[in-house]
Every structure is written in C-alpha cells, then in structure tokens.
Short mmCIF file of C-alpha atoms (C1' of nucleotides) and ligand atoms in Angstrom, two decimals:
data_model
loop_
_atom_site.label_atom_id
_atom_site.label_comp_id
_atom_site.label_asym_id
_atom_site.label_seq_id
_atom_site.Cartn_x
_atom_site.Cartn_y
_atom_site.Cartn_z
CA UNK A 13 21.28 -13.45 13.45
CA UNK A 14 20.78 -15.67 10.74
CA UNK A 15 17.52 -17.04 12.36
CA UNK A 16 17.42 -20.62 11.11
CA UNK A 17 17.17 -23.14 14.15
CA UNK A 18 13.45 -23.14 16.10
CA UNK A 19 15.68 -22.06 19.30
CA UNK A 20 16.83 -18.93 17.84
CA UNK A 21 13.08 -18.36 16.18
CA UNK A 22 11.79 -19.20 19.80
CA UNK A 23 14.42 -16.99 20.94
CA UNK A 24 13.89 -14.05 19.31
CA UNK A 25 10.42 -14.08 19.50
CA UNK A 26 10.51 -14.14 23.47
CA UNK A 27 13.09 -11.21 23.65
CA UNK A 28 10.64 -9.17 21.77
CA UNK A 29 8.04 -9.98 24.49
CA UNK A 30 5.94 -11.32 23.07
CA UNK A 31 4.04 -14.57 23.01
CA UNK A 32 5.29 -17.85 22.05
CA UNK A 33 2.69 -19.54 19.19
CA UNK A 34 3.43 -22.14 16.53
CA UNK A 35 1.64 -19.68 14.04
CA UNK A 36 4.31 -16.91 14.98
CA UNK A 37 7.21 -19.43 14.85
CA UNK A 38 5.91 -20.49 11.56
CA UNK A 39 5.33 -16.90 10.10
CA UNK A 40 8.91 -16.11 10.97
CA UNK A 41 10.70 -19.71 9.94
CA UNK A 42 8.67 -19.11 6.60
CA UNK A 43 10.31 -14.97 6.31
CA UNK A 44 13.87 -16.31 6.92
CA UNK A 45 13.32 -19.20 4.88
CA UNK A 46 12.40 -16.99 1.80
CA UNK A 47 14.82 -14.47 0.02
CA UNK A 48 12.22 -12.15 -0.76
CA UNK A 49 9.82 -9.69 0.65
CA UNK A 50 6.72 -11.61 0.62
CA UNK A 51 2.78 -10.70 0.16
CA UNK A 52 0.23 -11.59 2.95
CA UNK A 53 -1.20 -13.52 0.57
CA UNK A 54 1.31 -15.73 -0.40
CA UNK A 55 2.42 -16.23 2.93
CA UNK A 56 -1.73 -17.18 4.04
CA UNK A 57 -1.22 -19.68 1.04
CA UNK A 58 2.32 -21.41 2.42
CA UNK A 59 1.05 -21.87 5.76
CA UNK A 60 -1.94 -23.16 5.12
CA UNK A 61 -0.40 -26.13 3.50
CA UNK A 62 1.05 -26.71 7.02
CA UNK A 63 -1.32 -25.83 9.33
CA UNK A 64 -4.83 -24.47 9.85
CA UNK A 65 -4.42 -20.63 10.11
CA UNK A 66 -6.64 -17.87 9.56
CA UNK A 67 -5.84 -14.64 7.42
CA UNK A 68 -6.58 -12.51 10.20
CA UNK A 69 -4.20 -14.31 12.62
CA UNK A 70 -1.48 -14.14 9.72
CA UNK A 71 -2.61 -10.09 9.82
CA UNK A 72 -2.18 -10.10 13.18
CA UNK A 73 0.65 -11.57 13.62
CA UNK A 74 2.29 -9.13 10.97
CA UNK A 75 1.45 -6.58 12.83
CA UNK A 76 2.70 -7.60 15.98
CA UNK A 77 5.69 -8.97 14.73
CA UNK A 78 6.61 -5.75 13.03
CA UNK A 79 5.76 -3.46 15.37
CA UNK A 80 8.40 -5.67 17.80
CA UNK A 81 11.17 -4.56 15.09
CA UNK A 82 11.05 -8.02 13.72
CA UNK A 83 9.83 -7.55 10.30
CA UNK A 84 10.46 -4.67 7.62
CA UNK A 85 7.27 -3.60 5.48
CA UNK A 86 7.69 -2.77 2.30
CA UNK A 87 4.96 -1.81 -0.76
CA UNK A 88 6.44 -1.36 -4.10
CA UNK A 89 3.16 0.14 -5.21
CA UNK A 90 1.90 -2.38 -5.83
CA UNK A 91 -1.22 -2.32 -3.23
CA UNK A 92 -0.60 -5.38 -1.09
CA UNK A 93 2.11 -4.93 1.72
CA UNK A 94 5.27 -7.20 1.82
CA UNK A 95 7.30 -8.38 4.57
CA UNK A 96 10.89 -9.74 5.09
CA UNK A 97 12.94 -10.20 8.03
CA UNK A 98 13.89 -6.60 9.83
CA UNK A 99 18.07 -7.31 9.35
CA UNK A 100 18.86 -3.67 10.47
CA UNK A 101 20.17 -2.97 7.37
CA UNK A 102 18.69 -0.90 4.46
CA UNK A 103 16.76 -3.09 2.01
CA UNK A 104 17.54 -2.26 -1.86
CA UNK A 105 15.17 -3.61 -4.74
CA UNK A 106 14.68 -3.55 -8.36
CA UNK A 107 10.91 -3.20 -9.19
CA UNK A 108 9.75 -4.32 -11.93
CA UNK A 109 7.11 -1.33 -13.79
CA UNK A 110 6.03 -3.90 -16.28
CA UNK A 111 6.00 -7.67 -14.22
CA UNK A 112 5.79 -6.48 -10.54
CA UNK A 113 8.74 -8.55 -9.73
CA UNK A 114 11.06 -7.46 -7.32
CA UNK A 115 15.00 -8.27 -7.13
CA UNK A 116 17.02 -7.75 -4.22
CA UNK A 117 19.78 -5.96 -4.56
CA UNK A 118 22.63 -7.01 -1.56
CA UNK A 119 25.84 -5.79 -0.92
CA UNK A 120 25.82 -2.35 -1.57
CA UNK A 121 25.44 0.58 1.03
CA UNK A 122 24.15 3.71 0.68
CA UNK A 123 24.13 4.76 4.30
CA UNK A 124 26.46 7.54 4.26
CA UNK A 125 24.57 9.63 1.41
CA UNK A 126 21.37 9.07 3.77
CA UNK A 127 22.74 9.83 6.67
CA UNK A 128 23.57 12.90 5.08
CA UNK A 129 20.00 13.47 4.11
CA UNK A 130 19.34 12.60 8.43
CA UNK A 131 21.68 15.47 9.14
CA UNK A 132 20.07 17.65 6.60
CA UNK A 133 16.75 17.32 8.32
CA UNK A 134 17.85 17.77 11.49
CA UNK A 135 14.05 16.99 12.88
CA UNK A 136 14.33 12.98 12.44
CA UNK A 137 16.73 12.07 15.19
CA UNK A 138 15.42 8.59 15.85
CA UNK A 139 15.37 7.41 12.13
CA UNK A 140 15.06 3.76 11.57
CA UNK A 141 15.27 2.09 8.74
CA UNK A 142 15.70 3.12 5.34
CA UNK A 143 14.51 1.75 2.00
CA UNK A 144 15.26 2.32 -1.42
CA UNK A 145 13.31 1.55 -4.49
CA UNK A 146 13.85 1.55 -8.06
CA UNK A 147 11.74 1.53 -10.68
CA UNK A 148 12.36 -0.13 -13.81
CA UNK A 149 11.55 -2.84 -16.47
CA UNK A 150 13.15 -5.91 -15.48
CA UNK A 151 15.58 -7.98 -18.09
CA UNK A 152 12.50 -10.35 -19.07
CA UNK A 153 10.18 -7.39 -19.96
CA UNK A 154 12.34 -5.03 -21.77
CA UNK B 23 9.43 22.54 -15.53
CA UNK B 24 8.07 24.74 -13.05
CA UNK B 25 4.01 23.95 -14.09
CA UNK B 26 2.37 27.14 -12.85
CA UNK B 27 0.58 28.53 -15.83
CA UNK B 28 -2.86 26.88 -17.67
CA UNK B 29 -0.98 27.23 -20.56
CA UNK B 30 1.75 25.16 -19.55
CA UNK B 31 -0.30 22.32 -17.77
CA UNK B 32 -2.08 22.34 -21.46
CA UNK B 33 0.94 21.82 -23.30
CA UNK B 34 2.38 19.10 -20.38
CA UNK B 35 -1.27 17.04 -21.20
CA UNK B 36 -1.10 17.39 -24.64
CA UNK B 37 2.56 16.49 -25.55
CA UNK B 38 1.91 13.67 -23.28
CA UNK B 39 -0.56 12.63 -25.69
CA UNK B 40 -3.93 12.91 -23.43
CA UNK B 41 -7.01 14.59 -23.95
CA UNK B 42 -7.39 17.76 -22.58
CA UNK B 43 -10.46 17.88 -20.08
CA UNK B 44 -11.40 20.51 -17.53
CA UNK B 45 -10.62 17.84 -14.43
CA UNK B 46 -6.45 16.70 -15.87
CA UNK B 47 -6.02 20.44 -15.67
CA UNK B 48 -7.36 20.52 -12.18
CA UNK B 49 -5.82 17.36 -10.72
CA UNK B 50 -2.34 18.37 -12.56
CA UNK B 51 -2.93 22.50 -10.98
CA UNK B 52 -3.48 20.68 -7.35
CA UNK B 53 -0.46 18.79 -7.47
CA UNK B 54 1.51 21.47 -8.90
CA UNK B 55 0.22 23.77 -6.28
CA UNK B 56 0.87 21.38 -3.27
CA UNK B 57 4.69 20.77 -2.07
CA UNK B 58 3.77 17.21 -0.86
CA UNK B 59 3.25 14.31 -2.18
CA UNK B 60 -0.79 14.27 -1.67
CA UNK B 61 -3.50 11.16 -1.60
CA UNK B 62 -6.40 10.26 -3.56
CA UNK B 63 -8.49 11.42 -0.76
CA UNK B 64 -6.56 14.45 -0.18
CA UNK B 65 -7.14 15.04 -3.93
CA UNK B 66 -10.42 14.42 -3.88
CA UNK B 67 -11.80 16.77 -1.47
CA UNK B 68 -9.77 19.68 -2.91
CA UNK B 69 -11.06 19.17 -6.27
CA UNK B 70 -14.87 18.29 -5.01
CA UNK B 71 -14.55 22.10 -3.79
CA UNK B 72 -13.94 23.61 -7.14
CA UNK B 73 -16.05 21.34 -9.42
CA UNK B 74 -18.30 18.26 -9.63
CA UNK B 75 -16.22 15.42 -10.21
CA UNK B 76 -16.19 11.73 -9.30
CA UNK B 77 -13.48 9.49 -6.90
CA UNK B 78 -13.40 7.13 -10.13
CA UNK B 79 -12.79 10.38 -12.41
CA UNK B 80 -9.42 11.27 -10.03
CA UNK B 81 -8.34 7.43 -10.17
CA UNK B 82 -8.78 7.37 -13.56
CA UNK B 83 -6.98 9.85 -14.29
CA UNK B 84 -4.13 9.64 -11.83
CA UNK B 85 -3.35 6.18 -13.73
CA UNK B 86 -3.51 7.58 -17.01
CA UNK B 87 -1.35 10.60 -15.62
CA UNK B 88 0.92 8.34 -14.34
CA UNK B 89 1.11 5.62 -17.25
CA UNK B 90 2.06 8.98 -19.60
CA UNK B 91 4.97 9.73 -16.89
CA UNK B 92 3.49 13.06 -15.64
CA UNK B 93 3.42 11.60 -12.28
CA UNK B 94 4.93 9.34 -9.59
CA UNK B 95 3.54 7.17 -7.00
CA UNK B 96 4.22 6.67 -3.80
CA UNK B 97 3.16 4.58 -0.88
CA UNK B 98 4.75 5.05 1.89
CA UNK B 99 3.55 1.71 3.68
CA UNK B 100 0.02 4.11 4.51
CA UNK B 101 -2.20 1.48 2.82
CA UNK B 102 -3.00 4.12 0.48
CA UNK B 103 -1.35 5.91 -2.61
CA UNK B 104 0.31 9.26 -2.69
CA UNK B 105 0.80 11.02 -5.85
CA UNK B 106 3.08 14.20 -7.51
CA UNK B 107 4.27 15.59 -10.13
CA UNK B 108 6.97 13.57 -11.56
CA UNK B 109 10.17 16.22 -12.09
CA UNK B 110 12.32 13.41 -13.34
CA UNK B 111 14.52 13.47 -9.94
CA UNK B 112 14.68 11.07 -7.11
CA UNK B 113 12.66 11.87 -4.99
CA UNK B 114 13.05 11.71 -1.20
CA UNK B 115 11.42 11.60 2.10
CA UNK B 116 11.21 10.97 6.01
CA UNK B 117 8.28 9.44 6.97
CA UNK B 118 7.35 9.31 10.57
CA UNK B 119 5.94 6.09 12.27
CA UNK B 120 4.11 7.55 14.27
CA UNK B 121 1.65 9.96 12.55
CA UNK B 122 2.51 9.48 8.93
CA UNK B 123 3.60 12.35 8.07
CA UNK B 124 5.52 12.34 5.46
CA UNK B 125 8.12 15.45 5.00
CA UNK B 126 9.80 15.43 1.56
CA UNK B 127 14.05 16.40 1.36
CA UNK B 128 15.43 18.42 -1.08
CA UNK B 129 18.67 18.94 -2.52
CA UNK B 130 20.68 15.84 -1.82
CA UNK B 131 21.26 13.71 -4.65
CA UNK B 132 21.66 10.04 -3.91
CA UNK B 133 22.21 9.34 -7.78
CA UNK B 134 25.79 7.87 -8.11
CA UNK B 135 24.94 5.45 -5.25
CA UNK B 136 21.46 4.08 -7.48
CA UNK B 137 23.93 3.86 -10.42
CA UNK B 138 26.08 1.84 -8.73
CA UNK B 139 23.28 -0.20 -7.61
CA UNK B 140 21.52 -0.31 -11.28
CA UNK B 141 25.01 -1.47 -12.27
CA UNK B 142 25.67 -4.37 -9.97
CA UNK B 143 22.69 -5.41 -11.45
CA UNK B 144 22.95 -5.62 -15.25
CA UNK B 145 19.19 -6.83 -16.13
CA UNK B 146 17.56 -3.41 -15.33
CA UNK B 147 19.00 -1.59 -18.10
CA UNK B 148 15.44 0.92 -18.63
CA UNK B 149 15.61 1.92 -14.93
CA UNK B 150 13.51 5.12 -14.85
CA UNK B 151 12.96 6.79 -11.15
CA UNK B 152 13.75 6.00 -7.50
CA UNK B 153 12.76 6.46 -4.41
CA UNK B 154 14.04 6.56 -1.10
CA UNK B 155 11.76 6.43 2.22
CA UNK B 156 13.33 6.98 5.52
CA UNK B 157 11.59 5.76 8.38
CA UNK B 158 11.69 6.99 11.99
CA UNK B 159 9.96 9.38 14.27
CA UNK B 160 9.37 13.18 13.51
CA UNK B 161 10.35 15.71 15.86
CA UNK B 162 6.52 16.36 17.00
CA UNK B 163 6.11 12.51 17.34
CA UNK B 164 8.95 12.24 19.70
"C1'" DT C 31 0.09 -28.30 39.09
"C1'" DT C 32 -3.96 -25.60 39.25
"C1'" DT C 33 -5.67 -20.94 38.38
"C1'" DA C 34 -6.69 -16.59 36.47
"C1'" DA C 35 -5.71 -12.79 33.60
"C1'" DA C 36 -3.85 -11.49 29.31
"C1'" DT C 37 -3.35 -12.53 24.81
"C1'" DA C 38 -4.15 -15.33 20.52
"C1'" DT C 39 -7.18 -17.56 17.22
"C1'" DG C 40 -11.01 -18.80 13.94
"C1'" DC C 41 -14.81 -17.34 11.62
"C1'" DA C 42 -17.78 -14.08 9.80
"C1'" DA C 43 -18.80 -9.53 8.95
"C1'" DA C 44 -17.23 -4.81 8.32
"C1'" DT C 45 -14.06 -1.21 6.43
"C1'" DT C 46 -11.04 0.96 3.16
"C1'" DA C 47 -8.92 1.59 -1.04
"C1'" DT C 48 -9.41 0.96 -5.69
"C1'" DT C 49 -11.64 -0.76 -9.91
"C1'" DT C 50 -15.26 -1.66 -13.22
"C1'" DG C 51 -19.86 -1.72 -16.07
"C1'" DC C 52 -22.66 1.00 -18.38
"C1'" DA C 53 -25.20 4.89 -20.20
"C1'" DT C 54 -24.24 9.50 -21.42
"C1'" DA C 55 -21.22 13.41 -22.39
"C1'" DT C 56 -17.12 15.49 -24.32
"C1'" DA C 57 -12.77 16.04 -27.13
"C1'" DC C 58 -10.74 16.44 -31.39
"C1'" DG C 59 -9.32 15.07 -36.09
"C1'" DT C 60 -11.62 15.26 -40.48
"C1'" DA D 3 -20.82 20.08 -38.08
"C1'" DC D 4 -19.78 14.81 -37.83
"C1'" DG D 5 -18.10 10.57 -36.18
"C1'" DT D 6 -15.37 7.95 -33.34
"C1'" DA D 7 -12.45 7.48 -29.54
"C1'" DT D 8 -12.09 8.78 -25.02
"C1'" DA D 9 -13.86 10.77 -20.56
"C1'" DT D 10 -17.27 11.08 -16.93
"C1'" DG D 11 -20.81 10.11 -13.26
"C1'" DC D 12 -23.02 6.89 -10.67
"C1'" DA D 13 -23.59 2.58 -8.71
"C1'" DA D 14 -21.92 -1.78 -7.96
"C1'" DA D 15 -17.99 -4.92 -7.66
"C1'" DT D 16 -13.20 -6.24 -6.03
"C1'" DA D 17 -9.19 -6.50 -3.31
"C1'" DA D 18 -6.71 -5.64 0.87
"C1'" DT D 19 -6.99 -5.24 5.51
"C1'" DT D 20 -9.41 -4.85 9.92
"C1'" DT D 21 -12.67 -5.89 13.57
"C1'" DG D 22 -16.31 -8.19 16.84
"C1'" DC D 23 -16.97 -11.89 19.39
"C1'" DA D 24 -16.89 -16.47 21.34
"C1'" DT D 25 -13.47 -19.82 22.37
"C1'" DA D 26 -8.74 -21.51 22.99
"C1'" DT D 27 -3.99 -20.89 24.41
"C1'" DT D 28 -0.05 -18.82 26.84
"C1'" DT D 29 2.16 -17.46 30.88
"C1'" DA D 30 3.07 -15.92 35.36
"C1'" DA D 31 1.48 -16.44 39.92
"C1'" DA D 32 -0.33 -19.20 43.59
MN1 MN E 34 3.62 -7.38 -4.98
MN1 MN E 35 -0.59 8.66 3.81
ZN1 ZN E 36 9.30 -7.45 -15.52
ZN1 ZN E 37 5.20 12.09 13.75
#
DNA sequence: TTTAAATATGCAAATTATTTGCATATACGT
DNA sequence: ACGTATATGCAAATAATTTGCATATTTAAA
C-alpha cells in the first residue's frame, strides 16, 4: 500500500474502476508523494509545472478519486478542501488557529474511544473514516 | 453555562468584551436554542424572520463571536461553515455521506486520547478545542 | 485493428460561500 | 448630551467550486 511505483498507481486506479489518465496518475503520484493534506490549489499549481491541466479536471478528478475511496477530504476551516491519500486509518492533525498550518500527527490510535462513540450511536453502522482535529497555536506562533 | 436567559447572553457578550447590539443577542439566542451545530444560511433565515438584518451582519458577527471564543466552527467537508456555541468541550459528531446530516454525540469524552496526542507533539503547547468527525452512512441513508 | 459508446478534458461562464467598501446608524465611556 | 469607536445595510467584489459544451481520449467489443 505504499503507492510509489506507476504500476501500483496504475493499479489501484483500475481496481477502483475507473479510468486510466496521466492526469489521474499524476494527481495520485503527487498525494503519495506529499506528507500532507494538500489544497486544490496547490496541487493545480504542482501539476501544471508538469503538464497542461485544467482546474476543473484537477476538481474532477478529486471528486472521482474520492468518491472511489482513494482520497480522504479534509477542511480544517479553513475554506478550501484538502486531500491526502485514503490509508484506512484515522488521520490526526494539529491546526494551527494563528498560521493555518497543519501537522500530522502519526502513530497514535484513538480507535477504541471512537468506536465506543459508534456503539453509542447505534444508527451509524457503516461508519468510515474518522478524523480528528485540534485546534491550537502552533510552536512558531505562540 | 446553560445560556437561556437575555440576561445571561448580555453578560456572555459583554465579559467577552463586545458591544452589545440587538442582532449578537439574536444570533447567540438561535444557537443557544438549536441542539445542532447550524449554518450561516440556516442562521440566516431564522433570524431574517424575527428582524431585518443583513447575510454580512451574521458573518460579521459569527467571526467576531468566534475570535472572542463564544463559538466554534465547524465544517464538516459541506463546503460551508457550521457554527455553535462553544461549551469548552470536545465536541463530537457522525456525519453521514450521504445526506449530510450531521448528528452530534454526547457524553463520551475522548480527552486523555487528544492529550496523549498534544503530548507526542510538544510544539502545540496553547492547544484550545478539538474536534472529532465520524464519517459514514446514517441509518435513513442506508 | 477499427469502431462506437462512455468517459475525460479544456476553456469559459456560472454558482456558492464569504468578504469588503462605503455611507449611515448605534453603542458606550466621558 | 457628545464624541469616537464600532456595527449595520446594501451593493459590489473575491474565493472556491461547479457546470455547459465542443472536442479528445479510453476501453471494451467487433
Ligand atoms: Mn488550508
Ligand atoms: Mn452542512
Ligand atoms: Zn502557527
Ligand atoms: Zn444520511
């Protein structure tokens, strides 16, 4: 799963069913390549030092890609969306109140206290993914 | 803390350090009244029912509400915000895929798990609130 | 391989959510 | 009551995301 070779981009892509394009391959070898959630916009701004791609085909492709289960959306309130690779896993970030920045936090898991919270609300059988946020001022702002 | 009375909403304002106009009242009495977290729009309309008042008022205020810590934001990935009252606890949620609706969980604390988390990472010593979405399918969706 | 239908793309225009400029009105300390 | 800082309405501007449409590409079938 750790999605670095074309052939297991190509691969993962075609299991999803859907279509094979360079701009997909390129959206997702840019998302693994990266260690954290990105905006739209910067991605728009990496590939288009690659190729020619439109915004609305990187939009697109967002969508598609995440409603396959491939990517994880995430929006820190800040009011742009950003993506990262859909691991399975819960995603845990430090936000940044002052700087916007985000951290990732890795190696910690809080499943068992939310699958508590699952079992409390007995009405979300088919929960996904998870995400937790914290908000904060990061080291460089205090 | 429980935010019912005029007389309390005054004092909340005020020891917050805002002015005290007829529409914080309102938008502060709305959010108290309403057990989830609700959206500009949502806000909006209510108060437009009641009294004259402008979109840029309510957005204006929200931010000022929110700067002074009265209230927290949340987005949800819905492409738009979602505010309430800010009670100084984590707040969590399940929020369907499918029709957005958001349904909030009470009564589970997730807090020594976030510590843990604020403490692997040393640099976010002023952490203030977190949130945790869960994302899957409601019962009604399914 | 062609071929045809389904899907993807670029480009421009449209929508949505949110913000801002500015003239006027209101809040509140003095 | 007065003066200044802040709040408000209204319209216009931005920012993020989506959509229409003509053309290009992918893919499965022939
Ligand atoms: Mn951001
Ligand atoms: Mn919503
Ligand atoms: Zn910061
Ligand atoms: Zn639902």
């Amino acid at each position: 799963m750790a999605l670095h070779t074309k052939e297991q981009l190509t691969a993962v892509i075609k299991s999803a069913g859907l279509r094979l394009t360079d701009h997909r391959l390129a959206i997702l070898a840019t998302l693994a390549r990266v260690k954290q959630p990105v905006t739209v916009y910067e991605l728009v701004d990496t590939l288009r030092k690659k190729e020619n791609i439109d915004q609305a085909t990187v939009y697109r492709n967002l969508t598609s890609l995440h409603e396959a289960g491939l990517l994880r959306r995430l929006d820190f309130n800040h009011g742009h969306a950003h993506y990262e690779l859909e691991t399975g896993e819960a995603s845990h970030q430090l936000v940044c109140n002052s700087c916007e920045t985000v951290e990732k936090i890795e190696g910690i898991s809080i499943d068992s206290a939310v699958q508590k919270m699952l079992k409390r609300s007995k009405k979300f059988k088919n929960a996904t993914t998870h995400s937790i946020e914290i908000y904060g001022v990061c080291k460089h702002c205090a």
